[in-house]
Coordinates of N, CA and C in Angstrom, one line a residue:
X27 N -152.5 251.5 158.9 CA -152.4 252.1 160.2 C -152.3 250.9 161.0
X28 N -151.6 250.9 162.0 CA -151.4 249.8 163.0 C -151.9 250.1 164.3
X29 N -152.8 249.3 165.0 CA -153.5 249.6 166.1 C -152.9 248.9 167.0
X30 N -151.6 248.2 166.9 CA -151.0 247.7 167.9 C -150.0 248.7 168.6
X31 N -149.7 248.6 170.1 CA -149.0 249.6 170.5 C -147.5 249.2 170.2
X32 N -147.1 248.3 169.7 CA -145.8 247.7 169.2 C -145.5 247.9 167.8
X33 N -144.5 248.5 167.5 CA -144.4 248.9 165.9 C -143.8 247.5 165.4
X34 N -144.3 246.8 163.9 CA -143.6 246.0 163.3 C -142.3 246.5 162.9
X35 N -141.1 245.9 163.1 CA -139.9 246.1 162.3 C -139.7 245.3 161.3
X36 N -140.5 244.2 160.9 CA -140.0 243.4 159.9 C -141.4 243.4 158.7
X37 N -140.6 243.5 157.7 CA -141.8 243.6 156.7 C -141.9 242.1 156.1
X38 N -142.9 241.3 156.3 CA -142.9 240.1 155.9 C -143.2 240.0 154.3
X39 N -143.4 241.0 153.5 CA -144.0 240.9 152.3 C -145.4 240.5 152.1
X40 N -145.8 240.4 150.8 CA -146.9 239.9 150.3 C -147.3 238.5 150.0
X41 N -148.5 238.0 149.9 CA -148.7 236.5 149.4 C -148.1 236.3 148.1
X42 N -148.2 237.1 147.0 CA -147.5 236.9 145.9 C -146.1 236.7 145.9
X43 N -145.2 237.7 146.9 CA -143.9 237.3 147.3 C -143.4 236.1 147.8
X44 N -144.3 235.6 148.7 CA -144.2 234.3 149.2 C -144.2 233.1 148.1
X45 N -145.3 233.2 147.1 CA -145.1 232.2 146.2 C -144.1 232.4 145.4
X46 N -143.5 233.4 144.9 CA -142.5 233.7 144.1 C -141.4 233.2 144.7
X47 N -141.1 233.3 146.1 CA -139.9 232.6 146.7 C -140.0 231.1 146.9
X48 N -141.2 230.5 147.0 CA -141.2 229.1 147.4 C -141.1 228.5 145.7
X49 N -141.7 229.1 144.7 CA -141.4 228.6 143.5 C -140.2 228.8 142.8
X50 N -139.3 229.5 143.4 CA -137.8 229.7 142.9 C -137.1 228.6 143.5
X51 N -137.4 228.5 145.0 CA -136.6 227.2 145.8 C -137.2 226.0 144.9
X52 N -138.3 225.9 144.9 CA -138.8 224.6 144.0 C -137.9 224.5 142.8
X53 N -137.9 225.2 142.0 CA -137.1 225.1 140.4 C -135.8 224.8 140.7
X54 N -135.1 225.4 141.8 CA -133.6 224.9 142.0 C -133.8 223.7 142.5
X55 N -134.5 223.3 143.2 CA -134.6 221.8 143.7 C -134.8 220.8 142.6
X56 N -135.7 221.3 141.7 CA -136.0 220.3 140.6 C -134.7 220.3 139.5
X57 N -134.2 221.3 139.3 CA -133.0 221.4 138.5 C -131.7 220.6 139.3
X58 N -131.6 220.6 140.4 CA -130.6 219.9 141.2 C -130.9 218.4 141.1
X59 N -132.1 218.1 141.3 CA -132.4 216.7 141.4 C -132.2 216.1 139.9
X60 N -133.0 216.7 138.8 CA -132.4 216.4 137.5 C -131.2 216.4 137.1
X61 N -130.2 216.9 137.6 CA -128.6 217.1 137.1 C -128.2 215.9 138.0
X62 N -128.6 215.6 139.3 CA -128.1 214.7 139.9 C -128.4 213.3 138.9
X63 N -129.4 213.2 138.8 CA -129.7 212.0 138.2 C -129.2 211.8 136.7
X64 N -128.9 213.0 136.1 CA -127.9 213.0 134.7 C -126.7 212.5 135.2
X65 N -126.2 212.9 136.1 CA -124.6 212.4 136.4 C -124.7 211.0 136.8
X66 N -125.4 210.3 137.4 CA -125.7 209.1 137.6 C -125.9 208.2 136.6
X67 N -126.6 208.6 135.6 CA -126.7 208.0 134.5 C -125.5 207.8 133.6
X68 N -124.9 209.0 133.5 CA -123.6 209.0 132.7 C -122.4 208.2 133.4
X69 N -122.4 208.3 134.7 CA -121.4 207.4 135.3 C -121.9 205.8 135.1
X70 N -122.9 205.7 135.2 CA -123.5 204.2 135.0 C -123.1 203.9 133.4
X71 N -123.1 204.7 132.5 CA -122.8 204.6 131.1 C -121.4 204.3 130.9
X72 N -120.7 205.2 131.7 CA -119.0 205.0 131.6 C -118.8 203.7 132.0
X73 N -119.3 203.3 133.2 CA -119.0 202.1 133.8 C -119.2 200.9 133.0
X74 N -120.3 201.2 132.2 CA -120.7 200.0 131.4 C -119.7 199.8 130.1
X75 N -119.3 201.1 129.6 CA -118.6 201.0 128.4 C -117.1 200.7 128.8
X76 N -116.7 201.1 130.0 CA -115.2 200.7 130.6 C -115.4 199.1 130.9
X77 N -116.6 198.4 131.4 CA -116.4 197.2 131.6 C -116.7 196.0 130.5
X78 N -116.7 196.8 129.3 CA -116.9 195.8 128.1 C -116.0 194.7 127.9
X79 N -114.5 195.2 128.0 CA -113.6 194.0 127.9 C -113.8 193.1 129.3
X80 N -113.9 193.6 130.2 CA -113.9 193.1 131.5 C -115.0 192.0 131.7
X81 N -116.1 192.1 131.0 CA -117.2 191.2 131.0 C -116.7 189.7 130.1
X82 N -115.7 190.1 129.4 CA -115.4 189.1 128.3 C -114.1 188.2 128.7
X83 N -113.7 188.4 130.2 CA -112.8 187.6 131.0 C -113.5 186.7 132.2
X84 N -113.4 185.4 132.1 CA -114.1 184.4 132.9 C -113.2 183.3 133.1
X85 N -113.6 182.6 134.1 CA -113.0 181.5 134.6 C -113.8 180.3 134.9
X86 N -113.3 178.8 134.6 CA -114.1 177.7 134.7 C -113.5 177.0 135.6
X87 N -114.0 176.1 136.6 CA -113.2 175.3 137.5 C -113.7 173.8 137.4
X88 N -112.6 173.2 137.4 CA -112.8 171.6 137.2 C -112.0 171.0 138.4
X89 N -112.6 170.1 139.2 CA -112.3 169.4 140.4 C -111.4 168.1 139.7
X90 N -110.0 168.0 140.2 CA -109.5 166.9 139.3 C -109.0 166.1 141.0
X91 N -109.5 165.0 141.4 CA -109.1 164.6 142.3 C -109.6 165.0 143.6
X92 N -109.0 165.0 144.7 CA -109.3 165.5 146.0 C -108.6 166.5 146.3
X93 N -107.4 167.1 145.4 CA -106.5 168.0 146.1 C -106.0 169.0 144.9
X94 N -106.6 168.6 143.6 CA -106.3 169.7 142.5 C -107.4 170.2 141.8
X95 N -107.3 171.5 141.5 CA -108.3 172.2 140.7 C -107.6 172.5 139.3
X96 N -108.6 172.7 138.3 CA -108.0 173.0 137.0 C -108.8 174.4 136.9
X97 N -108.1 175.5 136.6 CA -108.9 176.6 136.5 C -108.5 177.2 135.1
X98 N -109.5 177.2 134.3 CA -109.3 177.9 132.8 C -109.8 179.2 132.6
X99 N -108.7 180.1 132.7 CA -109.2 181.6 132.7 C -109.2 181.9 131.0
X100 N -110.4 182.4 130.8 CA -110.4 182.7 129.3 C -110.8 184.1 129.2
X101 N -110.0 184.9 127.9 CA -110.0 186.0 127.6 C -110.6 186.0 126.1
X102 N -111.8 186.4 126.0 CA -112.8 186.2 124.8 C -112.6 187.8 124.3
X103 N -111.7 188.4 124.7 CA -111.8 190.0 124.1 C -110.4 189.8 123.1
X104 N -110.5 190.9 122.3 CA -109.3 190.7 121.3 C -108.0 191.3 121.9
X105 N -108.2 192.1 122.9 CA -107.0 193.0 123.7 C -106.5 191.8 124.8
X106 N -105.5 191.9 125.3 CA -104.9 191.1 126.1 C -105.2 191.6 127.6
X107 N -105.2 191.0 128.8 CA -105.3 191.3 130.1 C -103.9 191.0 130.9
X108 N -103.9 191.9 131.6 CA -102.8 191.8 132.3 C -102.7 191.4 134.0
X109 N -101.6 191.1 134.6 CA -101.7 190.8 135.8 C -102.9 190.1 136.5
X110 N -103.2 189.1 135.9 CA -104.3 188.3 136.5 C -104.0 187.7 137.9
X111 N -104.9 187.6 139.0 CA -104.6 187.0 140.1 C -106.0 186.1 140.2
X112 N -105.8 184.9 140.6 CA -106.8 183.7 140.5 C -106.6 183.2 142.0
X113 N -108.0 183.3 142.5 CA -108.1 182.8 144.0 C -109.1 181.9 144.1
X114 N -109.1 180.5 144.3 CA -110.0 179.6 144.5 C -110.4 179.6 145.7
X115 N -112.0 179.5 145.7 CA -112.5 179.6 147.2 C -113.6 178.2 147.3
X116 N -113.7 177.6 148.0 CA -114.9 176.7 148.5 C -116.0 177.4 149.3
X117 N -117.0 177.2 148.5 CA -118.3 177.6 149.4 C -118.7 176.5 150.2
X118 N -118.5 177.0 151.5 CA -119.0 176.1 152.7 C -120.6 175.9 152.7
X119 N -121.1 174.8 153.4 CA -122.3 174.6 153.4 C -123.3 175.9 153.9
X120 N -122.7 176.7 154.8 CA -123.4 177.8 155.1 C -123.1 179.1 154.5
X121 N -122.6 178.9 153.4 CA -122.4 179.9 152.4 C -121.5 180.8 152.5
X122 N -120.2 180.7 153.3 CA -119.1 181.4 153.4 C -118.1 180.8 152.8
X123 N -117.6 181.6 152.1 CA -116.2 181.1 151.2 C -115.1 180.9 151.9
X124 N -114.4 179.8 151.6 CA -113.1 179.2 152.5 C -111.9 179.2 151.1
X125 N -110.8 180.1 151.5 CA -109.6 179.8 150.6 C -109.1 178.7 150.4
X126 N -108.9 178.0 149.2 CA -108.3 176.8 149.0 C -106.9 176.7 149.1
X127 N -106.5 177.8 148.6 CA -105.0 177.7 148.2 C -104.5 179.3 148.1
X128 N -103.3 179.5 148.0 CA -102.6 180.7 147.7 C -103.0 181.2 146.1
X129 N -103.3 182.5 146.0 CA -103.6 182.9 144.6 C -102.6 182.6 143.5
X130 N -102.9 182.3 142.3 CA -102.1 182.0 141.5 C -102.0 183.3 140.5
X131 N -100.8 183.5 139.9 CA -100.6 185.0 139.0 C -100.1 184.4 137.4
X132 N -100.9 185.2 136.7 CA -100.7 185.1 135.4 C -100.2 186.5 134.9
X133 N -99.1 186.8 134.3 CA -98.8 188.3 134.0 C -99.7 188.6 132.7
X134 N -99.8 187.8 131.7 CA -100.3 188.1 130.6 C -101.5 187.0 130.0
X135 N -102.6 187.5 129.5 CA -103.2 186.4 128.7 C -103.6 187.3 127.4
X136 N -103.2 186.7 126.2 CA -103.6 187.3 125.0 C -105.3 187.2 124.7
X137 N -105.4 188.1 123.8 CA -106.7 188.1 123.2 C -107.2 187.0 122.6
X138 N -108.4 186.3 123.0 CA -108.7 185.1 122.3 C -108.0 183.9 122.6
X139 N -107.7 183.9 123.9 CA -106.7 182.7 124.4 C -107.6 182.3 125.8
X140 N -107.1 181.2 126.1 CA -107.4 180.5 127.2 C -106.2 179.9 127.9
X141 N -106.0 180.4 129.4 CA -104.9 180.1 130.0 C -105.4 178.8 131.3
X142 N -104.9 177.7 131.3 CA -104.9 176.7 132.3 C -104.2 176.8 133.3
X143 N -104.7 176.9 134.4 CA -104.0 177.0 135.8 C -104.4 175.7 136.8
X144 N -103.3 174.9 137.3 CA -103.4 174.0 138.1 C -103.2 174.5 139.6
X145 N -104.0 174.4 140.5 CA -104.1 174.7 142.1 C -104.1 173.8 142.6
X146 N -103.2 173.5 143.6 CA -103.1 172.6 144.6 C -103.5 172.9 145.8
X147 N -104.6 172.3 146.2 CA -105.3 172.8 147.5 C -104.6 172.4 148.6
X148 N -104.7 173.2 149.7 CA -103.9 172.9 151.0 C -104.3 171.8 151.6
X149 N -103.5 171.1 152.4 CA -103.7 169.8 152.9 C -105.0 169.8 153.8
X150 N -105.6 170.7 154.4 CA -106.4 170.5 155.4 C -107.9 170.6 154.7
X151 N -107.6 170.6 153.4 CA -109.2 170.7 152.6 C -108.9 169.5 151.7
X152 N -110.2 168.9 151.5 CA -110.4 167.3 150.8 C -111.3 167.7 149.8
X153 N -111.1 167.8 148.5 CA -112.3 168.2 147.6 C -113.2 166.7 147.1
X154 N -114.2 166.9 147.0 CA -115.6 166.2 146.5 C -115.9 166.8 145.2
X155 N -116.5 165.7 144.4 CA -117.0 166.3 143.0 C -118.2 167.2 143.1
X156 N -118.9 166.8 144.2 CA -120.0 167.9 144.5 C -119.9 169.1 145.1
X157 N -118.5 169.4 145.4 CA -118.3 170.8 146.1 C -118.5 171.8 145.2
X158 N -118.7 173.2 145.6 CA -119.1 174.2 144.8 C -117.8 175.2 144.9
X159 N -117.0 175.5 143.8 CA -115.9 176.2 144.1 C -116.1 177.4 143.0
X160 N -115.9 178.4 143.8 CA -115.8 179.8 143.1 C -114.3 180.3 142.9
X161 N -114.2 181.2 141.6 CA -112.9 181.8 141.5 C -113.1 183.2 141.5
X162 N -112.1 184.1 142.3 CA -112.0 185.3 142.3 C -111.0 185.9 141.4
X163 N -111.3 186.5 140.4 CA -110.3 187.1 139.3 C -110.1 188.4 139.7
X164 N -108.6 188.6 139.5 CA -108.6 190.1 139.9 C -107.5 190.6 138.3
X165 N -107.8 191.6 137.8 CA -106.8 191.7 136.5 C -107.0 193.3 136.0
X166 N -106.0 193.1 135.0 CA -106.0 194.6 134.5 C -106.4 194.7 132.9
X167 N -107.6 195.5 132.6 CA -107.7 195.3 131.0 C -106.7 196.2 130.2
X168 N -106.8 196.2 129.1 CA -106.3 196.7 127.9 C -106.0 198.2 128.1
X169 N -107.1 199.0 128.8 CA -107.0 200.4 128.9 C -106.5 200.7 130.4
X170 N -105.8 199.7 131.2 CA -105.4 200.2 132.5 C -106.1 200.0 133.6
X171 N -107.6 199.6 133.3 CA -108.4 199.6 134.5 C -108.4 198.5 135.3
X172 N -108.3 198.3 136.6 CA -108.3 197.1 137.2 C -109.4 196.6 137.5
X173 N -110.0 195.4 137.5 CA -111.3 194.6 138.0 C -111.2 193.5 138.8
X174 N -112.3 193.3 139.4 CA -112.4 192.2 140.1 C -113.8 191.5 140.0
X175 N -113.8 190.1 139.8 CA -114.7 189.1 139.4 C -115.0 188.1 140.1
X176 N -116.0 187.8 140.8 CA -116.1 186.9 141.6 C -117.3 185.8 140.7
X177 N -116.5 184.4 140.4 CA -117.5 183.6 139.9 C -118.2 184.2 138.6
X178 N -119.5 183.9 138.3 CA -120.0 184.6 137.1 C -120.6 185.7 137.4
X179 N -120.2 186.4 138.2 CA -120.7 187.7 138.7 C -120.3 188.8 137.6
X180 N -120.8 189.9 137.7 CA -120.6 191.2 136.9 C -119.0 191.7 137.4
X181 N -118.2 192.0 136.5 CA -116.8 192.7 137.0 C -117.1 193.8 137.8
X182 N -116.4 194.2 138.9 CA -116.6 195.4 139.5 C -115.5 196.3 139.5
X183 N -115.2 197.4 139.2 CA -113.8 198.1 139.3 C -113.1 198.0 140.8
X184 N -111.7 197.9 140.7 CA -111.1 197.9 141.8 C -110.6 199.3 142.1
X185 N -110.8 199.8 143.2 CA -110.4 201.3 143.6 C -109.0 201.4 144.0

C-alpha cells in the first residue's frame, strides 16, 4: 500500500535484482578485459616471431678520414633481405641526428653475408674519429615484411 498521493509508475525491482544486474555487468567487463589482454599478447608474440629474421640484420659504421664512412650491413639469417636502404646520421652534441648523405640502396643481401657500402659525406660535414654515427636501416625480409632499424635498436615494422 502506498501512502503517497502520487502513484509510482516505475518498478525499481528488488535488491537481489540489482545485485544480479551489477554482477552481470561486472562479469562482461572482466571477460572483455581478459580478451583484450589475450589479443595484445598474441599480437606481441606474432610481432616477435615476424621479427626473428629482422633482428639478424644489422649495420656497423667505421669512420674513414673526414668524409667517408664504411658501413658494413650484415645479414646473419639464412634467407636473403631485399630492398635495403642505408641512411647514415651524425648524432649532434644536443642529441639530434643530422643526415650526412643521401641514402644508399642495396637490392639484395644474401643470407650469411656482409655487404660493405662506402658513404661519402656531404661537403658541409667533416667527420672526426670521436663522432657518433647511427645507421638507419630499412629493408624487406624473406617473408615480405618491411622493417626499420635505427642503430642497435630493435627492428620496427614499417606500415
